[in-house]
Amino acid sequence: MSKPVLWITRRLSDRTLERAQQDYDCIINHEDGEHSAAEIIEMSAKVDAILPCHSEVFRGETVDRLDDRVKIIANHSVGTDHCDIPALNARGITVTNTPDVLSDATAEIAFLLMLGAARRAVEGDTLVRQGKWDFWSPAFMVGKQVSGARIGIIGMGRVGQVMADRARGFDMEVHYHNRSRLPADKEKGATYHDTVESLLGVADFLSLHCPATEDTKGMMNAERFALMPDGAVFVNTARGALVDEDALLSALDSGKLSAAGLDCFVKEPGGNPAFAAHDNVFMLPHIGSATVATRDAMGFRALDNLDAFFSGKTPKDKL
Ligand code: DGY
């Protein structure tokens, strides 16, 4: 029997590509460029399955015009805001994602951003790197202490829970907001806030770990930044769409926030050049899950979902 034809839209890990090619007739984007809607539509007529990343958008007209041949979109991402899942399902297309396997790596990057923002990593690195470090004093480059401080986590799913565990390692007081309160074994003594507003009031450090949906888009706006303690630090490794970037810039300019750590931006790739003028903003280019182990795990999870689908089973991560 011939193998299903699978389009792998980006350069996935070597181990993922090797395994994919054993079981599928693969079309692989070795050049690794991004794809326009027209290219996605054109390619859909040639394949039974697509293994995309969050960089390929399946919304609006693209979904309407996908060829009937495509039966499954097995995302290589936990986030699915690039997919209109109800519309894809209405077209008879199964959609899956890759939860769990990237929680550790993403929480690592969130912690890196939080520490780097709080302890003035950009400023210090620039000073030493540019050979401009010619002074030292106890009053020099004093930052905000993370250990023992209060952290607010919005979205206490898998990544949020790992972030909370890492925060406990720094003796932080963990507060969270989530659609529903966690059971005690998962809450582990963290304080639940049933509104975002209540959480913001205690968030000396705030880290976002919720998906970008119609309900959460732009949730961090001027009114909400104003509710945070003075000098708070804001961290976003979830999605840029959660944040009103102008409001964030104003909060940084006014000193309401002392610093921010950002791995996600409204415009990606590229980010927001306005942040570059702020050396209290520690930025990374959406690399939360970019470790060798996690890329392999994400690729394998997507392939597990495809294997289940093509053997007539329900994929574990069907959405
Ligand atoms: C995810 O998995 O959603 C990450 O943002 C990488 O795509």
PDB file of N, CA, C and O in Angstrom, residues 16-52:
ATOM      1  N   THR A  16      13.289  13.843  13.635  1.00  0.00           N
ATOM      2  CA  THR A  16      11.880  13.887  13.202  1.00  0.00           C
ATOM      3  C   THR A  16      11.779  13.585  11.703  1.00  0.00           C
ATOM      4  O   THR A  16      10.947  12.777  11.266  1.00  0.00           O
ATOM      5  N   LEU A  17      12.661  14.220  10.927  1.00  0.00           N
ATOM      6  CA  LEU A  17      12.598  14.021   9.465  1.00  0.00           C
ATOM      7  C   LEU A  17      12.909  12.570   9.108  1.00  0.00           C
ATOM      8  O   LEU A  17      12.265  11.983   8.225  1.00  0.00           O
ATOM      9  N   GLU A  18      13.886  12.003   9.824  1.00  0.00           N
ATOM     10  CA  GLU A  18      14.260  10.600   9.563  1.00  0.00           C
ATOM     11  C   GLU A  18      13.066   9.680   9.824  1.00  0.00           C
ATOM     12  O   GLU A  18      12.729   8.824   9.015  1.00  0.00           O
ATOM     13  N   ARG A  19      12.426   9.880  10.970  1.00  0.00           N
ATOM     14  CA  ARG A  19      11.267   9.020  11.302  1.00  0.00           C
ATOM     15  C   ARG A  19      10.114   9.273  10.326  1.00  0.00           C
ATOM     16  O   ARG A  19       9.471   8.322   9.868  1.00  0.00           O
ATOM     17  N   ALA A  20       9.863  10.521   9.993  1.00  0.00           N
ATOM     18  CA  ALA A  20       8.743  10.834   9.094  1.00  0.00           C
ATOM     19  C   ALA A  20       8.912  10.127   7.754  1.00  0.00           C
ATOM     20  O   ALA A  20       7.959   9.587   7.182  1.00  0.00           O
ATOM     21  N   GLN A  21      10.164  10.103   7.280  1.00  0.00           N
ATOM     22  CA  GLN A  21      10.403   9.536   5.950  1.00  0.00           C
ATOM     23  C   GLN A  21      10.283   8.010   5.927  1.00  0.00           C
ATOM     24  O   GLN A  21      10.135   7.413   4.860  1.00  0.00           O
ATOM     25  N   GLN A  22      10.333   7.393   7.115  1.00  0.00           N
ATOM     26  CA  GLN A  22      10.126   5.939   7.143  1.00  0.00           C
ATOM     27  C   GLN A  22       8.667   5.586   6.872  1.00  0.00           C
ATOM     28  O   GLN A  22       8.365   4.565   6.279  1.00  0.00           O
ATOM     29  N   ASP A  23       7.756   6.441   7.330  1.00  0.00           N
ATOM     30  CA  ASP A  23       6.337   6.081   7.301  1.00  0.00           C
ATOM     31  C   ASP A  23       5.495   6.873   6.308  1.00  0.00           C
ATOM     32  O   ASP A  23       4.348   6.530   6.063  1.00  0.00           O
ATOM     33  N   TYR A  24       6.067   7.964   5.796  1.00  0.00           N
ATOM     34  CA  TYR A  24       5.296   8.847   4.912  1.00  0.00           C
ATOM     35  C   TYR A  24       6.105   9.171   3.676  1.00  0.00           C
ATOM     36  O   TYR A  24       7.336   9.150   3.693  1.00  0.00           O
ATOM     37  N   ASP A  25       5.386   9.511   2.642  1.00  0.00           N
ATOM     38  CA  ASP A  25       6.008  10.017   1.428  1.00  0.00           C
ATOM     39  C   ASP A  25       6.105  11.536   1.654  1.00  0.00           C
ATOM     40  O   ASP A  25       5.104  12.241   1.518  1.00  0.00           O
ATOM     41  N   CYS A  26       7.284  11.997   2.043  1.00  0.00           N
ATOM     42  CA  CYS A  26       7.386  13.364   2.558  1.00  0.00           C
ATOM     43  C   CYS A  26       7.797  14.394   1.511  1.00  0.00           C
ATOM     44  O   CYS A  26       8.696  14.159   0.713  1.00  0.00           O
ATOM     45  N   ILE A  27       7.141  15.538   1.591  1.00  0.00           N
ATOM     46  CA  ILE A  27       7.598  16.731   0.870  1.00  0.00           C
ATOM     47  C   ILE A  27       8.105  17.667   1.964  1.00  0.00           C
ATOM     48  O   ILE A  27       7.322  18.094   2.828  1.00  0.00           O
ATOM     49  N   ILE A  28       9.403  17.921   1.944  1.00  0.00           N
ATOM     50  CA  ILE A  28      10.020  18.666   3.053  1.00  0.00           C
ATOM     51  C   ILE A  28      10.538  20.012   2.560  1.00  0.00           C
ATOM     52  O   ILE A  28      11.214  20.092   1.530  1.00  0.00           O
ATOM     53  N   ASN A  29      10.235  21.033   3.320  1.00  0.00           N
ATOM     54  CA  ASN A  29      10.700  22.388   2.992  1.00  0.00           C
ATOM     55  C   ASN A  29      12.119  22.576   3.551  1.00  0.00           C
ATOM     56  O   ASN A  29      12.310  23.231   4.574  1.00  0.00           O
ATOM     57  N   HIS A  30      13.093  22.000   2.858  1.00  0.00           N
ATOM     58  CA  HIS A  30      14.477  22.086   3.347  1.00  0.00           C
ATOM     59  C   HIS A  30      14.983  23.522   3.368  1.00  0.00           C
ATOM     60  O   HIS A  30      15.846  23.866   4.161  1.00  0.00           O
ATOM     61  N   GLU A  31      14.455  24.363   2.462  1.00  0.00           N
ATOM     62  CA  GLU A  31      14.910  25.774   2.432  1.00  0.00           C
ATOM     63  C   GLU A  31      14.425  26.533   3.662  1.00  0.00           C
ATOM     64  O   GLU A  31      14.983  27.539   4.053  1.00  0.00           O
ATOM     65  N   ASP A  32      13.341  26.046   4.262  1.00  0.00           N
ATOM     66  CA  ASP A  32      12.848  26.560   5.545  1.00  0.00           C
ATOM     67  C   ASP A  32      12.237  27.958   5.467  1.00  0.00           C
ATOM     68  O   ASP A  32      12.143  28.640   6.497  1.00  0.00           O
ATOM     69  N   GLY A  33      11.809  28.395   4.308  1.00  0.00           N
ATOM     70  CA  GLY A  33      11.138  29.700   4.231  1.00  0.00           C
ATOM     71  C   GLY A  33       9.686  29.588   4.679  1.00  0.00           C
ATOM     72  O   GLY A  33       9.157  28.484   4.809  1.00  0.00           O
ATOM     73  N   GLU A  34       9.059  30.738   4.922  1.00  0.00           N
ATOM     74  CA  GLU A  34       7.640  30.725   5.291  1.00  0.00           C
ATOM     75  C   GLU A  34       6.769  30.604   4.049  1.00  0.00           C
ATOM     76  O   GLU A  34       7.236  30.852   2.935  1.00  0.00           O
ATOM     77  N   HIS A  35       5.517  30.238   4.240  1.00  0.00           N
ATOM     78  CA  HIS A  35       4.622  30.001   3.102  1.00  0.00           C
ATOM     79  C   HIS A  35       3.460  30.977   3.071  1.00  0.00           C
ATOM     80  O   HIS A  35       2.833  31.218   4.102  1.00  0.00           O
ATOM     81  N   SER A  36       3.165  31.474   1.878  1.00  0.00           N
ATOM     82  CA  SER A  36       2.000  32.342   1.718  1.00  0.00           C
ATOM     83  C   SER A  36       0.742  31.475   1.716  1.00  0.00           C
ATOM     84  O   SER A  36       0.807  30.246   1.539  1.00  0.00           O
ATOM     85  N   ALA A  37      -0.405  32.155   1.861  1.00  0.00           N
ATOM     86  CA  ALA A  37      -1.686  31.440   1.800  1.00  0.00           C
ATOM     87  C   ALA A  37      -1.815  30.724   0.457  1.00  0.00           C
ATOM     88  O   ALA A  37      -2.251  29.574   0.395  1.00  0.00           O
ATOM     89  N   ALA A  38      -1.376  31.390  -0.612  1.00  0.00           N
ATOM     90  CA  ALA A  38      -1.504  30.786  -1.953  1.00  0.00           C
ATOM     91  C   ALA A  38      -0.682  29.493  -2.039  1.00  0.00           C
ATOM     92  O   ALA A  38      -1.131  28.496  -2.619  1.00  0.00           O
ATOM     93  N   GLU A  39       0.504  29.512  -1.441  1.00  0.00           N
ATOM     94  CA  GLU A  39       1.344  28.299  -1.483  1.00  0.00           C
ATOM     95  C   GLU A  39       0.716  27.168  -0.667  1.00  0.00           C
ATOM     96  O   GLU A  39       0.762  26.000  -1.069  1.00  0.00           O
ATOM     97  N   ILE A  40       0.129  27.537   0.462  1.00  0.00           N
ATOM     98  CA  ILE A  40      -0.510  26.507   1.298  1.00  0.00           C
ATOM     99  C   ILE A  40      -1.675  25.878   0.531  1.00  0.00           C
ATOM    100  O   ILE A  40      -1.837  24.656   0.490  1.00  0.00           O
ATOM    101  N   ILE A  41      -2.470  26.725  -0.104  1.00  0.00           N
ATOM    102  CA  ILE A  41      -3.630  26.221  -0.859  1.00  0.00           C
ATOM    103  C   ILE A  41      -3.169  25.323  -2.015  1.00  0.00           C
ATOM    104  O   ILE A  41      -3.687  24.225  -2.229  1.00  0.00           O
ATOM    105  N   GLU A  42      -2.151  25.782  -2.724  1.00  0.00           N
ATOM    106  CA  GLU A  42      -1.635  25.000  -3.858  1.00  0.00           C
ATOM    107  C   GLU A  42      -1.118  23.637  -3.390  1.00  0.00           C
ATOM    108  O   GLU A  42      -1.416  22.605  -3.971  1.00  0.00           O
ATOM    109  N   MET A  43      -0.371  23.657  -2.289  1.00  0.00           N
ATOM    110  CA  MET A  43       0.238  22.420  -1.803  1.00  0.00           C
ATOM    111  C   MET A  43      -0.808  21.435  -1.289  1.00  0.00           C
ATOM    112  O   MET A  43      -0.633  20.223  -1.361  1.00  0.00           O
ATOM    113  N   SER A  44      -1.942  21.983  -0.804  1.00  0.00           N
ATOM    114  CA  SER A  44      -2.952  21.108  -0.197  1.00  0.00           C
ATOM    115  C   SER A  44      -3.539  20.109  -1.200  1.00  0.00           C
ATOM    116  O   SER A  44      -4.072  19.073  -0.808  1.00  0.00           O
ATOM    117  N   ALA A  45      -3.421  20.410  -2.475  1.00  0.00           N
ATOM    118  CA  ALA A  45      -3.952  19.483  -3.481  1.00  0.00           C
ATOM    119  C   ALA A  45      -3.024  18.299  -3.696  1.00  0.00           C
ATOM    120  O   ALA A  45      -3.390  17.312  -4.338  1.00  0.00           O
ATOM    121  N   LYS A  46      -1.803  18.385  -3.155  1.00  0.00           N
ATOM    122  CA  LYS A  46      -0.809  17.341  -3.435  1.00  0.00           C
ATOM    123  C   LYS A  46      -0.570  16.409  -2.246  1.00  0.00           C
ATOM    124  O   LYS A  46       0.234  15.506  -2.333  1.00  0.00           O
ATOM    125  N   VAL A  47      -1.220  16.690  -1.103  1.00  0.00           N
ATOM    126  CA  VAL A  47      -0.858  15.935   0.104  1.00  0.00           C
ATOM    127  C   VAL A  47      -2.093  15.457   0.877  1.00  0.00           C
ATOM    128  O   VAL A  47      -3.169  16.036   0.788  1.00  0.00           O
ATOM    129  N   ASP A  48      -1.869  14.394   1.672  1.00  0.00           N
ATOM    130  CA  ASP A  48      -2.942  13.868   2.527  1.00  0.00           C
ATOM    131  C   ASP A  48      -2.897  14.497   3.914  1.00  0.00           C
ATOM    132  O   ASP A  48      -3.894  14.501   4.638  1.00  0.00           O
ATOM    133  N   ALA A  49      -1.717  14.976   4.287  1.00  0.00           N
ATOM    134  CA  ALA A  49      -1.539  15.498   5.642  1.00  0.00           C
ATOM    135  C   ALA A  49      -0.523  16.634   5.605  1.00  0.00           C
ATOM    136  O   ALA A  49       0.372  16.649   4.755  1.00  0.00           O
ATOM    137  N   ILE A  50      -0.684  17.555   6.549  1.00  0.00           N
ATOM    138  CA  ILE A  50       0.272  18.661   6.674  1.00  0.00           C
ATOM    139  C   ILE A  50       0.800  18.671   8.103  1.00  0.00           C
ATOM    140  O   ILE A  50       0.038  18.505   9.061  1.00  0.00           O
ATOM    141  N   LEU A  51       2.133  18.834   8.218  1.00  0.00           N
ATOM    142  CA  LEU A  51       2.753  18.966   9.544  1.00  0.00           C
ATOM    143  C   LEU A  51       3.354  20.379   9.590  1.00  0.00           C
ATOM    144  O   LEU A  51       4.504  20.584   9.211  1.00  0.00           O
ATOM    145  N   PRO A  52       2.554  21.358  10.002  1.00  0.00           N
ATOM    146  CA  PRO A  52       3.018  22.752   9.989  1.00  0.00           C
ATOM    147  C   PRO A  52       3.512  23.212  11.367  1.00  0.00           C
ATOM    148  O   PRO A  52       3.365  22.506  12.366  1.00  0.00           O
TER     149      PRO A  52
END
